[in-house]
Short mmCIF file of C-alpha atoms and ligand atoms in Angstrom, two decimals:
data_model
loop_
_atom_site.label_atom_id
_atom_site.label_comp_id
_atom_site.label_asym_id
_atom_site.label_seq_id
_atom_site.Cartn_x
_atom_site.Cartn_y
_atom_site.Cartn_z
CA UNK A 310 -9.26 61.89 -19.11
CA UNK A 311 -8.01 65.73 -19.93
CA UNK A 312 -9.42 66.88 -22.77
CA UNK A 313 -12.45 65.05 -22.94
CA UNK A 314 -15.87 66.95 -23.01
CA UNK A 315 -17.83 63.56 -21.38
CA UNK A 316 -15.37 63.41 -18.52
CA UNK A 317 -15.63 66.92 -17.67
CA UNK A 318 -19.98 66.41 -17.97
CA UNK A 319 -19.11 63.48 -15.61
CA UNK A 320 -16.99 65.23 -13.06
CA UNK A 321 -19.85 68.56 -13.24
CA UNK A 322 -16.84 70.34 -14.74
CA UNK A 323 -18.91 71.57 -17.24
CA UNK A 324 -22.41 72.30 -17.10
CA UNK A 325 -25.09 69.88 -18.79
CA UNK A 326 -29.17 68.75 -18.11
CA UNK A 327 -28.53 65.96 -15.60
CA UNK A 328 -31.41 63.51 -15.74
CA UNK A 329 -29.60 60.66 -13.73
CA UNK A 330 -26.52 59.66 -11.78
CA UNK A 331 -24.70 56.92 -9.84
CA UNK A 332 -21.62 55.67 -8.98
CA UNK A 333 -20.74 54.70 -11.94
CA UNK A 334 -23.00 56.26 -14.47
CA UNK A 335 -24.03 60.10 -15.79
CA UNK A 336 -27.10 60.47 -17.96
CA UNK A 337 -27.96 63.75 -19.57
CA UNK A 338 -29.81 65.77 -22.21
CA UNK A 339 -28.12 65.60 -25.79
CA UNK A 340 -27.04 69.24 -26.64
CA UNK A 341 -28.72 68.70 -30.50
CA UNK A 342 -31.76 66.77 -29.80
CA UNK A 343 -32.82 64.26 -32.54
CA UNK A 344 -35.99 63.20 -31.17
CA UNK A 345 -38.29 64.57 -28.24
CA UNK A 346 -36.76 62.56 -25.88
CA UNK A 347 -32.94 62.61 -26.54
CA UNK A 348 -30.67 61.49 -23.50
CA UNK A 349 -26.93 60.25 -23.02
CA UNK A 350 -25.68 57.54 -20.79
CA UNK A 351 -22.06 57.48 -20.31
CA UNK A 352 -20.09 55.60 -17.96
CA UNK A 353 -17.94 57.77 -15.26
CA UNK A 354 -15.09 56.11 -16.05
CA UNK A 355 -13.12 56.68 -19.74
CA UNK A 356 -13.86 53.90 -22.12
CA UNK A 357 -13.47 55.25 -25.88
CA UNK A 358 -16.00 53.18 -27.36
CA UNK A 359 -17.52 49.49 -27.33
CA UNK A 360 -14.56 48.67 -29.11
CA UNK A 361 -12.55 49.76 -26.25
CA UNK A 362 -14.51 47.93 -23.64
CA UNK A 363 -12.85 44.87 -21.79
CA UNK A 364 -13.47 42.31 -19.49
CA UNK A 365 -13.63 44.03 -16.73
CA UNK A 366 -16.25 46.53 -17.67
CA UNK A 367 -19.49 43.90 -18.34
CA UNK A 368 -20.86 44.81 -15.20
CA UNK A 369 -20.92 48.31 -16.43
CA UNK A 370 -22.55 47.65 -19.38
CA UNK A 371 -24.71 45.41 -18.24
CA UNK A 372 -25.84 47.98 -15.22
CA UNK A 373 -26.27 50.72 -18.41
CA UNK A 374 -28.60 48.09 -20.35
CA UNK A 375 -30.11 46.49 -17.87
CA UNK A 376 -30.89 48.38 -14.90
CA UNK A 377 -30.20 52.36 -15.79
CA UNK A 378 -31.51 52.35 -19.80
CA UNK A 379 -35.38 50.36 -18.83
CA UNK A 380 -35.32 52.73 -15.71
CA UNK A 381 -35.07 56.39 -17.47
CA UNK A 382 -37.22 54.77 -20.87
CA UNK A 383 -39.64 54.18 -18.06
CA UNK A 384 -39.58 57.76 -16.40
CA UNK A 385 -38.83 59.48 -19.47
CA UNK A 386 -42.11 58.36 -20.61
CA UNK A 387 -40.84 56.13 -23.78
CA UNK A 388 -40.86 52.87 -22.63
CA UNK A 389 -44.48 51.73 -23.58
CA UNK A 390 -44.28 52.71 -27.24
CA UNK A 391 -40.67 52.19 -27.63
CA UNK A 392 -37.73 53.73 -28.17
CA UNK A 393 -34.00 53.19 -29.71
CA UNK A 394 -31.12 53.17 -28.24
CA UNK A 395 -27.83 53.34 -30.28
CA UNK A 396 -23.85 53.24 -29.65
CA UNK A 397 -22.47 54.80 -32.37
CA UNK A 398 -18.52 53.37 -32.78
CA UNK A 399 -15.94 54.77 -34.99
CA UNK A 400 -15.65 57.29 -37.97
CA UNK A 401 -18.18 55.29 -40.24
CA UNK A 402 -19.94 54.84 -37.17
CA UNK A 403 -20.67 58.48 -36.54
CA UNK A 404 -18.92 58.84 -33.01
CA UNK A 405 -18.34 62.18 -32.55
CA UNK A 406 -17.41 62.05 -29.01
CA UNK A 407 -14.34 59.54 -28.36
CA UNK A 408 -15.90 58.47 -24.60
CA UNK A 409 -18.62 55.64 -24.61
CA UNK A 410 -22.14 56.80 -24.79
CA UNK A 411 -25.46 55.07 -25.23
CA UNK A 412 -28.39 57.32 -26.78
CA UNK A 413 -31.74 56.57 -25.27
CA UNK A 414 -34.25 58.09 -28.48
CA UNK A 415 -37.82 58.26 -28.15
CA UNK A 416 -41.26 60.49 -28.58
CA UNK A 417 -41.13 59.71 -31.97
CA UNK A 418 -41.63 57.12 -34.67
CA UNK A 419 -37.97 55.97 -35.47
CA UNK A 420 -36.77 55.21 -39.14
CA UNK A 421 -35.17 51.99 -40.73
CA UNK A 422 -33.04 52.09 -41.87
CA UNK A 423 -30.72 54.95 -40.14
CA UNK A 424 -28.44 57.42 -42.02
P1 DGP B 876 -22.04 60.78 -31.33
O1 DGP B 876 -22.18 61.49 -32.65
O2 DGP B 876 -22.70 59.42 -31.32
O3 DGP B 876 -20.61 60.74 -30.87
O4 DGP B 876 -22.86 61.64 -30.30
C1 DGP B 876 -22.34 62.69 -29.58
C2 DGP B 876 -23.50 63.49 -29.08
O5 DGP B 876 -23.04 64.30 -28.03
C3 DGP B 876 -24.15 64.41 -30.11
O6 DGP B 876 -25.50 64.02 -30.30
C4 DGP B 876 -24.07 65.80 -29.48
C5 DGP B 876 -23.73 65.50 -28.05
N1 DGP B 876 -22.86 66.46 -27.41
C6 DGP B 876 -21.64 66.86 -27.84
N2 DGP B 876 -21.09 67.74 -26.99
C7 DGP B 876 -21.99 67.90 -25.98
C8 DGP B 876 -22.00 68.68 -24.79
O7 DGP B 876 -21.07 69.42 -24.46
N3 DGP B 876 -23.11 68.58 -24.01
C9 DGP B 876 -24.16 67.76 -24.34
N4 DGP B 876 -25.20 67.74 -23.50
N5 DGP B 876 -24.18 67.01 -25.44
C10 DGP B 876 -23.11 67.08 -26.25
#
């Protein structure tokens, strides 16, 4: 979609740390860390949010949740002490960026509850 900064990380349009990608998935560095281990998983493809998403896109999130998200916890070094991940929908929400993304947090102790 024009004018939208995760498309343009997706399509290597703009520079970003690239920690994973597939077909239908980018993950990369968060440009204002909040934790030690701060990534982004987006989908390729231009969903605004998880309010957006449809019936046609539960194999993407499932793939995000279930195969891509346990896989870079694991290599990121999180996954044995834990770590949060968070899809932040909407103004109230805090979405900042209108193109799903899934933060993977860890490398620190998280709080309860969040801001
Ligand atoms: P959210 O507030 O949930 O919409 O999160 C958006 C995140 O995206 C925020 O933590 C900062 C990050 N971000 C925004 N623009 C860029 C960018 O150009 N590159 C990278 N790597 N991260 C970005």
């Amino acid at each position: 979609m024009a004018d939208c900064i995760f498309c343009k990380i997706a399509a290597k349009e703009i520079p970003s740390s690239l920690v994973y990608e597939d077909e239908q998935v980018v993950a990369f560095k968060d440009l204002e860390p909040q934790a030690p281990v701060h990534v982004l998983v987006i989908p390729k493809k231009h969903v605004e949010s998880v309010l957006a998403l449809a019936e046609e896109d539960k194999g993407l999130v499932s793939h995000i949740l279930v195969d891509v998200i346990p896989k870079l916890a694991k290599e990121l070094g999180v996954a044995e002490r834990g770590f949060r991940v968070v899809a932040n929908t909407g103004e109230e929400g805090g979405q900042s960026v209108k193109h799903l993304h899934f933060h993977l947090l860890g490398g620190r102790s998280m709080q309860w509850p969040p801001g």
